[in-house]
Coordinates of C-alpha atoms in Angstrom, one line a residue:
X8 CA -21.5 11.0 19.1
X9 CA -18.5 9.1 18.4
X10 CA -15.0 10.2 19.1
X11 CA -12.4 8.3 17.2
X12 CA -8.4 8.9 17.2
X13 CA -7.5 7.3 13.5
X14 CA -5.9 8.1 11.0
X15 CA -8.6 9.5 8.0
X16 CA -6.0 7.7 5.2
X17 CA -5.7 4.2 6.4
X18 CA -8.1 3.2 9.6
X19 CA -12.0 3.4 8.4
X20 CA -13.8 5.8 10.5
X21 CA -16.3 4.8 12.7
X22 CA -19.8 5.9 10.5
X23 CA -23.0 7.3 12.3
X24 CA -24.0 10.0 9.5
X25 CA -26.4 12.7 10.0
X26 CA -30.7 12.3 10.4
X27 CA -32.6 12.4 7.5
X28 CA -29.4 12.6 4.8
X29 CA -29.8 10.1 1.8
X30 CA -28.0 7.0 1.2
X31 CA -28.5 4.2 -0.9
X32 CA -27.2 0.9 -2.6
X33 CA -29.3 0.1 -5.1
X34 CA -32.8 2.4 -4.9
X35 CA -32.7 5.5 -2.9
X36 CA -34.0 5.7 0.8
X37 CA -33.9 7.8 3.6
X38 CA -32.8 7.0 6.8
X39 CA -35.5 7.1 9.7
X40 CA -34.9 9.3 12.8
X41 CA -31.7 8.3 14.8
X42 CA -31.4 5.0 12.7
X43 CA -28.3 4.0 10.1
X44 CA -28.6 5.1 6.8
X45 CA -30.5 2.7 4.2
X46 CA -27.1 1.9 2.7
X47 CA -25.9 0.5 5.9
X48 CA -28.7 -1.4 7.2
X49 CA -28.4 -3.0 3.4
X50 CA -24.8 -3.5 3.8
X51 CA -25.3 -5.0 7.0
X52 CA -27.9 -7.8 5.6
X53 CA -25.4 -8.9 3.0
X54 CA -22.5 -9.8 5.2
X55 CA -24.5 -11.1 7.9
X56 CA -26.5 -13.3 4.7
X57 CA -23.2 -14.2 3.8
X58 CA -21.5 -15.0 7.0
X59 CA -24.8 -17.5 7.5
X60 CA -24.2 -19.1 3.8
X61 CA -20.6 -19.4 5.1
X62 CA -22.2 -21.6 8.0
X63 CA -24.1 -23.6 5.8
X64 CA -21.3 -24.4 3.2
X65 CA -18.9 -25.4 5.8
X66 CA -21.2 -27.7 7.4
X67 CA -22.0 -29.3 4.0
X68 CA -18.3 -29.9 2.4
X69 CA -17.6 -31.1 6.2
X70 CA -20.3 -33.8 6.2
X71 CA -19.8 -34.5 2.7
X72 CA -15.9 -35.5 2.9
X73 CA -16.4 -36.9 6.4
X74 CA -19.5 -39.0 5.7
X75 CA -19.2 -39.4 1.7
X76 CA -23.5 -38.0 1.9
X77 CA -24.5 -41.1 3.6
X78 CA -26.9 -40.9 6.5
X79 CA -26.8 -43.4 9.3
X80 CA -27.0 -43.5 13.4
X81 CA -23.5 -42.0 13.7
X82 CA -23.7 -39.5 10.8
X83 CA -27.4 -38.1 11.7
X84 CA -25.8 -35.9 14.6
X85 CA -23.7 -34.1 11.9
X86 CA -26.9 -33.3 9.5
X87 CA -27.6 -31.1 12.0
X88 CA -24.7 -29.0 11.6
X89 CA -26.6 -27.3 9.1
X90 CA -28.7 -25.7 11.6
X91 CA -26.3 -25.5 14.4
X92 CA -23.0 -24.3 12.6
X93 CA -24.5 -21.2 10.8
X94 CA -26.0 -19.9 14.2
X95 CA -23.2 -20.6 16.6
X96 CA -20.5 -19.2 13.8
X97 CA -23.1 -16.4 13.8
X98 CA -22.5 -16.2 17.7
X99 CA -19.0 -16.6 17.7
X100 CA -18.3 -13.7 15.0
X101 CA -20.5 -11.4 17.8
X102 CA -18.7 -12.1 20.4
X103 CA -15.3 -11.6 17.9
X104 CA -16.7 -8.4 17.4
X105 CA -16.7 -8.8 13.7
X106 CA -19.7 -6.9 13.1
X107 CA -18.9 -3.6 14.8
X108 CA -19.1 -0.9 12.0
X109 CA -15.3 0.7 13.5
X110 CA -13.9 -2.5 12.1
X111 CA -15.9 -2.8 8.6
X112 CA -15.6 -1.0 5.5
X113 CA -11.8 -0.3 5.4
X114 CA -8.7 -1.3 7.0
X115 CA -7.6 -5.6 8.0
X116 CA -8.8 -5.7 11.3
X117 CA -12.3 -6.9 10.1
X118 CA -10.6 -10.3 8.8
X119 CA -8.4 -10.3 12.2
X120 CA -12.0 -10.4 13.4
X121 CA -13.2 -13.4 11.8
X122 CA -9.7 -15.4 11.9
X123 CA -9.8 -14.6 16.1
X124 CA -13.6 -16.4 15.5
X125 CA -12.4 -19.8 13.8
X126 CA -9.8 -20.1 16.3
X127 CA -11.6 -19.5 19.5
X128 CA -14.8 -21.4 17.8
X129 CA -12.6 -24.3 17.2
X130 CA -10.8 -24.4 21.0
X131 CA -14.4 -24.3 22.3
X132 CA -14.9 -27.1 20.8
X133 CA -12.0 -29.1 21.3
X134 CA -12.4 -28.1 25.4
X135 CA -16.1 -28.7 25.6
X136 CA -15.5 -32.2 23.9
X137 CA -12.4 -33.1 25.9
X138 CA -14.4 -32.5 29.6
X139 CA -17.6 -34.1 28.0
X140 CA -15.8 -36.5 26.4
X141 CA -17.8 -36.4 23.6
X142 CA -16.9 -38.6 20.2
X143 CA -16.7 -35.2 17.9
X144 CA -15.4 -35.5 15.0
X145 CA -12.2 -34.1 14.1
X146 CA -11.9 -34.1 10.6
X147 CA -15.6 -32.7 10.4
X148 CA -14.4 -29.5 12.9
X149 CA -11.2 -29.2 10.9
X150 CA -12.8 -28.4 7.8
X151 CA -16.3 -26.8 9.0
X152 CA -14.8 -24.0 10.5
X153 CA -11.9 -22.8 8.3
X154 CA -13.9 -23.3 5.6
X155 CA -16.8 -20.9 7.3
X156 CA -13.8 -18.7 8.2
X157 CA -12.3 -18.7 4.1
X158 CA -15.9 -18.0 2.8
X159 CA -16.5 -15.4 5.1
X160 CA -13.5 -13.5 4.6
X161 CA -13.7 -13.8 0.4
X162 CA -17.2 -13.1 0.9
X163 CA -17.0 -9.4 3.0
X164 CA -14.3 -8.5 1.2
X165 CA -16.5 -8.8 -1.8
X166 CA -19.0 -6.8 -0.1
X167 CA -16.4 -4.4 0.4
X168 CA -15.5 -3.6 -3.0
X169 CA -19.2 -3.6 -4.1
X170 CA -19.3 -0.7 -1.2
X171 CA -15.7 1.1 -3.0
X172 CA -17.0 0.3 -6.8
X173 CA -20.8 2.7 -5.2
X174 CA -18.5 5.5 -3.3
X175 CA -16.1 5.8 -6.9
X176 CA -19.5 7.1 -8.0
X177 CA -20.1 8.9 -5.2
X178 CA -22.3 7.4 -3.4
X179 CA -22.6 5.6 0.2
X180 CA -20.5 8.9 1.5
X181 CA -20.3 10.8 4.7
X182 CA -20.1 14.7 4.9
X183 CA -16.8 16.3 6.5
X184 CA -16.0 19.1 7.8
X185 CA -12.4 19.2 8.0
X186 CA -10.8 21.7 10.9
X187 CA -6.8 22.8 11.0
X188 CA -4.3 24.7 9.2
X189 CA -4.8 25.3 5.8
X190 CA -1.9 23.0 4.2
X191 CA -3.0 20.4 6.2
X192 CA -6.7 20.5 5.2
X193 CA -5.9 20.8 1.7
X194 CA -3.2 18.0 1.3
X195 CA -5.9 15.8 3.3
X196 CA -8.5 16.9 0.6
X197 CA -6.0 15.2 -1.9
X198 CA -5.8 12.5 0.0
X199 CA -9.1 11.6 0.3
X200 CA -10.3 12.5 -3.1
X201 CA -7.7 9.6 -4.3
X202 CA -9.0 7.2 -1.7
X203 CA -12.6 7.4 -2.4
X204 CA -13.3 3.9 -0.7
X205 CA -12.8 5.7 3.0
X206 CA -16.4 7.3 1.8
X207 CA -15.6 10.6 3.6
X208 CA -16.9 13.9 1.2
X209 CA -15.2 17.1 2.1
X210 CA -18.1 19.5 1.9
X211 CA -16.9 22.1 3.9
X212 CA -13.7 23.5 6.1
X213 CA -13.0 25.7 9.6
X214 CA -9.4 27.4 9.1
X215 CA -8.0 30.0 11.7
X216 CA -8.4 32.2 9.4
X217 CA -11.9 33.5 8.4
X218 CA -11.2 32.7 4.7
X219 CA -8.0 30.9 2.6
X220 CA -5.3 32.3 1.8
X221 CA -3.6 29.8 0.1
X222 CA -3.7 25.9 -0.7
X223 CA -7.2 26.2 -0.3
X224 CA -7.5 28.2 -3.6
X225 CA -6.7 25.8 -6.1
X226 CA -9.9 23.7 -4.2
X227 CA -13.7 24.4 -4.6
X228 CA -14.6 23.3 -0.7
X229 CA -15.7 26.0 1.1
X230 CA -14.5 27.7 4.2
X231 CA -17.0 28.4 7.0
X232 CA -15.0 30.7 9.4
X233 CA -12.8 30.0 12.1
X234 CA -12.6 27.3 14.5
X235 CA -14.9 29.0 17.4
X236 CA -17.9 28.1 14.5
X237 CA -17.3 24.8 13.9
X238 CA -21.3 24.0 15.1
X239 CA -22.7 26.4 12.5
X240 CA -20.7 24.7 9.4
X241 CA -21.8 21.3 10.5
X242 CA -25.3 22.4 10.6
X243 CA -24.6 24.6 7.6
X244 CA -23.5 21.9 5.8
X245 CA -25.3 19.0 7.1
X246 CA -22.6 17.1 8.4
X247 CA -22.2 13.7 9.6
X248 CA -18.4 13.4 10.4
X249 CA -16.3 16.4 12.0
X250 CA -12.2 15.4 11.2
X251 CA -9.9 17.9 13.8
X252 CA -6.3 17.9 12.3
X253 CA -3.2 18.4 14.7
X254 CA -2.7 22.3 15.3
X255 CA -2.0 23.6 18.8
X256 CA -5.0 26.4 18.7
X257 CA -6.9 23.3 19.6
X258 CA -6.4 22.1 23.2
X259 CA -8.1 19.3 24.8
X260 CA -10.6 21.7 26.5
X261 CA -11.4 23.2 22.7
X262 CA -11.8 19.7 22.0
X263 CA -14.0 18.5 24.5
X264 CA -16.1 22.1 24.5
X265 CA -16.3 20.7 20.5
X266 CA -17.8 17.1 20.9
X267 CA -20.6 18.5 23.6
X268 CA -21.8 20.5 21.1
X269 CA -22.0 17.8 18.7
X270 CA -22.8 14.9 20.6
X271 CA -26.7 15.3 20.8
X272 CA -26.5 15.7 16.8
X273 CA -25.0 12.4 16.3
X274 CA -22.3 13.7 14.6
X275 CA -19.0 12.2 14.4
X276 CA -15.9 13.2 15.6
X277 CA -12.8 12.2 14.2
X278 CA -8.9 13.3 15.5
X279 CA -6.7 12.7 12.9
X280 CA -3.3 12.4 14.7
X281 CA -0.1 13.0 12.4
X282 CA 1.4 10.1 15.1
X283 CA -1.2 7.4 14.6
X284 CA -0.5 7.7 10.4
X285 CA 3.3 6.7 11.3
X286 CA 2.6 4.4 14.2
X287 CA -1.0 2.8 13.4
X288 CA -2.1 0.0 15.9
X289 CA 1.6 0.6 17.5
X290 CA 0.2 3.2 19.8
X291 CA -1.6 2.6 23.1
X292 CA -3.2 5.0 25.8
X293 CA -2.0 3.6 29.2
X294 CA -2.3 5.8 32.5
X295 CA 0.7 7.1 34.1
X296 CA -0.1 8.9 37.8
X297 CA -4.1 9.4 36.8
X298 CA -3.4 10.9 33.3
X299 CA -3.3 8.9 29.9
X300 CA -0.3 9.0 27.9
X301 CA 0.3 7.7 24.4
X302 CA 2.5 5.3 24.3
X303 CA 4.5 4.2 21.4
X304 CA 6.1 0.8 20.7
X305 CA 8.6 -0.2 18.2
X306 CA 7.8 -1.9 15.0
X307 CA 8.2 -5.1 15.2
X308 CA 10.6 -6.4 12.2
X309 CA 11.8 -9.9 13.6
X310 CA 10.5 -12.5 15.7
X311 CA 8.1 -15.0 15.1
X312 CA 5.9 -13.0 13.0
X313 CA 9.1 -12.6 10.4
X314 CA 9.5 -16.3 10.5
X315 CA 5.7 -17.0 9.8
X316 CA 6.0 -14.3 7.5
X317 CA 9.0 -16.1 5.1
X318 CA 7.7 -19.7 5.3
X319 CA 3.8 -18.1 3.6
X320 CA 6.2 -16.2 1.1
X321 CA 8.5 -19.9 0.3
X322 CA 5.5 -21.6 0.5
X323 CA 3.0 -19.1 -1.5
X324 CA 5.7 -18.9 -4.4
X325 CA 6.2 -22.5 -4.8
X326 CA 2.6 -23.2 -5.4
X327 CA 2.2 -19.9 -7.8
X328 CA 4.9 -21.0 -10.0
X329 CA 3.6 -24.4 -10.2
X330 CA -0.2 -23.3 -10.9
X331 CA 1.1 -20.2 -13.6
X332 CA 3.7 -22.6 -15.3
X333 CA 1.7 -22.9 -17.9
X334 CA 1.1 -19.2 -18.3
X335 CA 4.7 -18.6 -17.7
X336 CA 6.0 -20.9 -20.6
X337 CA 3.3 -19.0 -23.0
X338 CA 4.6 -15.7 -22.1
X339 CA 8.0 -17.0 -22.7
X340 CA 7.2 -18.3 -26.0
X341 CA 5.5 -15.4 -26.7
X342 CA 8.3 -12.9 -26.3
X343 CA 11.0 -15.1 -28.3
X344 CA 8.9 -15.0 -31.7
X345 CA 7.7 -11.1 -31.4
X346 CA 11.3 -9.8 -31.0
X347 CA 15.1 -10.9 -31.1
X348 CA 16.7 -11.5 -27.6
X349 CA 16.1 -13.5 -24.4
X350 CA 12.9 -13.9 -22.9
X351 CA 13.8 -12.6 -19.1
X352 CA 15.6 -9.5 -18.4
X353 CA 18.1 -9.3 -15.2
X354 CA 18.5 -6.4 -13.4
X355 CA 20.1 -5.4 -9.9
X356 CA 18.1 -4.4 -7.7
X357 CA 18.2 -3.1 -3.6
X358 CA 16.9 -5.3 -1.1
X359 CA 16.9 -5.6 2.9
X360 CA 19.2 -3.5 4.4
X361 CA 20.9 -2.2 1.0
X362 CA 21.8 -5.5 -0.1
X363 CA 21.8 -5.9 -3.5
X364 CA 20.4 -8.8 -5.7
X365 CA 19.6 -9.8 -9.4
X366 CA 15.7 -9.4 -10.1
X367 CA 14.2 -11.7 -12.7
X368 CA 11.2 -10.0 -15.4
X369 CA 9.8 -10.8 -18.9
X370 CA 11.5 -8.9 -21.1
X371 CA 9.0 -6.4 -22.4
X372 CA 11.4 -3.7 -24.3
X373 CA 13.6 -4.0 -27.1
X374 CA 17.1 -5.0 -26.5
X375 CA 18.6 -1.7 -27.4
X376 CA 16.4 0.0 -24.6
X377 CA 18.8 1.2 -22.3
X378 CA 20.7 3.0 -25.3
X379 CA 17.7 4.6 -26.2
X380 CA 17.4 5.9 -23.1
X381 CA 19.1 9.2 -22.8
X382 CA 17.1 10.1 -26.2
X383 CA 14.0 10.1 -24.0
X384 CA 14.7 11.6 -21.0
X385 CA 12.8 14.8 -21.9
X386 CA 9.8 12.8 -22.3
X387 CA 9.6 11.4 -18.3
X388 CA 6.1 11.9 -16.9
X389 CA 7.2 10.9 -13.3
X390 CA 8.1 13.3 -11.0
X391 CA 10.4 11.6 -9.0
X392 CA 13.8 9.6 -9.8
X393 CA 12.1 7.2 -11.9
X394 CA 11.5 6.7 -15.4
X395 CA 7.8 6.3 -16.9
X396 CA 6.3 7.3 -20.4
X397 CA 2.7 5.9 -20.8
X398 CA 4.0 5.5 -24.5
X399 CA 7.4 4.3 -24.5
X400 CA 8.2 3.3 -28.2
X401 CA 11.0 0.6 -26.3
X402 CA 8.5 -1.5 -25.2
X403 CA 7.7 -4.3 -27.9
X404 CA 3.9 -5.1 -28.5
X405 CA 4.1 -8.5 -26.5
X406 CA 5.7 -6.4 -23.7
X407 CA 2.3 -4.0 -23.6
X408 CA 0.2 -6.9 -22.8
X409 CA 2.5 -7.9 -20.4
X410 CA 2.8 -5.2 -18.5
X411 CA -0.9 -4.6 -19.1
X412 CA -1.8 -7.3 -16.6
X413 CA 1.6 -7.0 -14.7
X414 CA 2.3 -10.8 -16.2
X415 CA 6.2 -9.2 -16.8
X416 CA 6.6 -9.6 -13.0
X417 CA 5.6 -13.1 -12.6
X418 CA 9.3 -14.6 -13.0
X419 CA 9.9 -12.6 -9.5
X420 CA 8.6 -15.6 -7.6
X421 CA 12.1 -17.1 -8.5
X422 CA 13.1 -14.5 -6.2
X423 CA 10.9 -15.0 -3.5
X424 CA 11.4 -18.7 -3.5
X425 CA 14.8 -17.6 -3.3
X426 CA 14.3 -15.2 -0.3
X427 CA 15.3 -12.1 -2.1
X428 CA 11.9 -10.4 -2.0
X429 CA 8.5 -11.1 -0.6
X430 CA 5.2 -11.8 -1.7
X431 CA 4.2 -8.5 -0.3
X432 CA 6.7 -5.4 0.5
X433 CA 7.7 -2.2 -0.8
X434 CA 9.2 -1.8 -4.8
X435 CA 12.4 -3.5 -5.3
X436 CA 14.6 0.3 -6.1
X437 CA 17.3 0.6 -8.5
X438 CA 21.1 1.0 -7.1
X439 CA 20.3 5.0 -8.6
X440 CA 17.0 5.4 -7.2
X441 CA 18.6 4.7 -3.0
X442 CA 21.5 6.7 -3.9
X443 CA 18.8 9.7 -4.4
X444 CA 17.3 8.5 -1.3
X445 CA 16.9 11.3 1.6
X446 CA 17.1 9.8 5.2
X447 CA 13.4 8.8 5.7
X448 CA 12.9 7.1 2.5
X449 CA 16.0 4.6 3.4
X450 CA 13.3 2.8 6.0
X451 CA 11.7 1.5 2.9
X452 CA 15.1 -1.0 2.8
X453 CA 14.0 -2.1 6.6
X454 CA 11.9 -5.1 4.9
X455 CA 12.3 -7.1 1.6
X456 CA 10.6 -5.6 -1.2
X457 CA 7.6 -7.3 -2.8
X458 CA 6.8 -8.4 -5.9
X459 CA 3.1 -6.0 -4.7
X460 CA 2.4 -4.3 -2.3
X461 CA 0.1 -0.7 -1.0
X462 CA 1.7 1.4 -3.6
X463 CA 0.5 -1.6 -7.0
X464 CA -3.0 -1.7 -5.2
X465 CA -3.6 2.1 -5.4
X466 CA -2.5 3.3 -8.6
X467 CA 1.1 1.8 -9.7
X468 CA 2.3 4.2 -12.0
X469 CA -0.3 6.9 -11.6
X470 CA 0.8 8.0 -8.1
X471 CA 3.2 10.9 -7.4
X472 CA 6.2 9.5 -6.5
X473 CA 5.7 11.0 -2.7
X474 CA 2.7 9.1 -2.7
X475 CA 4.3 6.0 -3.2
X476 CA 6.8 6.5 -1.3
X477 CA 4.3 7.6 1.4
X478 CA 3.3 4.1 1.0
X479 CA 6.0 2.1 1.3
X480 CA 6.5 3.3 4.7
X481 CA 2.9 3.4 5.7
X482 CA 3.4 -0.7 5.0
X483 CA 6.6 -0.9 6.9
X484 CA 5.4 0.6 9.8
X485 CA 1.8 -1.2 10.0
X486 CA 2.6 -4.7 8.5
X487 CA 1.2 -8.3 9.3
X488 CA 0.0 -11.2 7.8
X489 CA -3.6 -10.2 7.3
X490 CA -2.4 -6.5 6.1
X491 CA -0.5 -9.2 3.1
X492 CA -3.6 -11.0 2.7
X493 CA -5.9 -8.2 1.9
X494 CA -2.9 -7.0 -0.5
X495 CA -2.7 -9.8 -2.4
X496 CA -6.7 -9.9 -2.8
X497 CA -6.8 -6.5 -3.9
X498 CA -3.6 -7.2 -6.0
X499 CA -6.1 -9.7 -8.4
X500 CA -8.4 -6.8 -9.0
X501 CA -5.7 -4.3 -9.7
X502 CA -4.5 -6.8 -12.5
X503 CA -7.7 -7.6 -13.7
X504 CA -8.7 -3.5 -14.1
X505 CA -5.2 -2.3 -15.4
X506 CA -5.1 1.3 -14.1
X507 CA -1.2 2.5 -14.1
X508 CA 0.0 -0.4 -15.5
X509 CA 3.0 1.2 -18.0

């Protein structure tokens, strides 16, 4: 039995589901007795399959551009890389800890993994060749190992959406039972139901109450009594994962009476703290007089990190716009033969710290859109301070497309090149939408908005308005480079499959 403090919406939780349930990618299997599920053990081949073809490839592209395929005394020693490399970058992932199932599944701190594996691979090297003095090769360790490190990372991630494409059908899950106050089980229910890719199934729920009395209503999960039989629902139900929301009728004593009851069923137990969603990776358990107390640091919004951070963003948008130009100069062409008027549209928008700035899009509405406006009003499906129709008679039939594959948005690496936005951030608001803006929504402005970010990779359009702001601050408060990475990876998947894109 696991206990895990995470938060159930963004951290993956650490997976050891119940004996004998039924799993499966591909054919169905049952699990043996105190084993993982057939699902996992498959899942588990794959990246480690892929983390040895990772080996392989970057021992082969290294020898190839070092040696040009020729074999002689010198170059003989480096064939063998294609034993060596795949094993040892096998052996240095372990000892990263990259295959520990709390790090897999969801979440950036599997890639962390594998970057903290290149590095300390390629200091080993450089230190056991300095006090050797060995005649290594430079060039062939500069491009074995981040190219092992790049092929591994695109390759799990891949593995990872295979695992979120099986759990959208419902498969690959975990059973929960979720125990706290009633709002709070049924807004995580929401939650969870929208982020399929966690895997977690609500099957069942403890309230104080014997039965709900409210949110719970509108939901079909059922209620198995109060929190004193928590045991009996999990058995009840045949649960693999237990998730204890915050509510003060459950003490540390009521939580440790909890997990000895569940430990010897290999169940898992998960305490979803309200301050780890705000904080994330921020928050650290450090003993003060014998007892452990939470601690809780600042975010970190400058520093090196920031400047690392703007020079990817300069350096990311110069190469985009020179690799799109030709898609860009299409799409301009495009939009000056359908319909009369310019080809970009300029807006002001917010930025960091209120400051305001022109945005730059592909015009994708008629010229005579913001007159039209008022006329349509009535018609607005969001239900926050912004505008959206799925049908918008403004938009020209060019601008459909565009918007389609978010192509209208490209012209924004002007702005990024710039240093107006960032690759990765929160939405770039409207003057009108921060004047509506209550208190906690103004530390979206704390960064520079993105061109995507967590809110474009889980729904765009579709999400309430809560929601995405829910997100915006959820990136604020947990942000780094990898957190960007996996963004932008899941950003080309959210443009090739469309969904909210209006």
């Amino acid at each position: 039995m696991t206990v895990v403090a995470a938060s159930a919406a963004f951290e993956g939780a650490h997976e050891t589901p119940a004996r004998g349930r039924v799993y499966s990618i591909g054919p169905q299997a049952t699990r043996p007795y105190g084993g993982p599920p057939a699902w996992q053990r498959k899942y588990f081949a794959g990246i480690i399959g892929s983390d040895i073809a990772a080996g392989l490839l970057g021992a082969g592209l290294a020898f190839f551009f070092r040696f040009g395929g020729h074999l002689d005394q010198h170059s003989r020693v480096y064939a063998l890389a294609f034993i060596a490399l795949p094993a040892v970058w096998i052996g240095a992932m372990g000892l990263s800890r990259a295959f520990e199932k709390r790090y897999l599944f969801v979440g950036t701190e599997e890639y962390q993994r594998i970057v903290h594996a290149a590095v300390a691979l390629t200091a080993a090297v450089a230190i056991v060749s300095y006090g050797l003095e060995l005649p290594t090769s430079r060039v062939f360790v500069l491009i074995a190992i981040p190219t092992a490190a790049s092929c591994s990372i695109v390759a799990r991630f891949a593995w990872r959406k295979f695992l979120h494409r099986m759990r959208r059908g419902g498969r690959c899950m975990k059973r929960v039972v979720l125990v706290g106050h009633e709002s709070s089980v049924a807004a995580l229910i929401v939650q969870l139901r929208r982020e399929h890719y966690h895997g977690l199934k609500v099957v069942a729920a403890c309230l104080p109450t014997e039965r709900p009395q409210g949110a719970l209503l509108d939901f079909d999960t059922r209620v198995r009594g109060s929190f004193d039989r928590i045991a009996e629902a999990v058995a009840a139900e045949r649960a693999d994962t237990v998730i204890v929301l915050s509510c003060p009728e459950i003490d540390g004593v009521s939580l440790r009476r909890l997990a000895w009851k569940l430990e010897r069923s290999e169940v898992d137990l998960i305490v979803a703290s309200a301050l780890v969603d705000v904080a994330g990776d921020r928050t650290t358990v450090r003993p003060v007089d014998g007892l452990p107390m939470l601690h809780l640091d600042h975010a970190r919004l400058t520093g090196c990190r920031r400047l690392a951070k703007e020079a990817v963003d300069r350096i990311g948008a110069a190469l985009l716009l020179l690799a799109l130009s030709p898609l860009l100069l299409s799409a301009a062409f495009l939009i000056r033969c359908s319909s009369s008027g310019p080809a970009l549209f300029r807006q002001e928008r917010i930025g960091k710290d209120g400051q305001p700035f022109t945005i730059w899009k592909f015009r994708t509405m008629h010229m005579d859109a913001e007159r039209r406006l008022a006329d349509l009003e009535h018609l607005n499906e969001s239900d926050g301070v912004l505008f959206k129709m799925k049908d918008d008679p403004r938009i020209t039939k060019v601008g459909k497309y565009l918007r389609r594959f978010s192509i209208d948005e490209f012209p924004q690496l002007v702005n990024v090149l710039r240093g107006d936005m960032s690759l990765v951030g929160p939405r770039p608001p409207l003057a009108i939408e921060v004047a509506a803006y209550e208190s906690d929504m103004r530390r979206r402005l704390a960064v520079k908005p993105g061109m995507t970010g967590l809110w474009q990779v889980s729904g765009r359009s579709d999400l309430p308005w809560e929601e995405a702001v829910r997100l915006d601050l959820r990136y604020v408060e947990h942000w780094n480079l990898s957190l960007d990475f996996v963004i932008l990876l899941r950003t080309v998947t959210a443009i090739l499959r469309p969904q909210g894109a209006y």
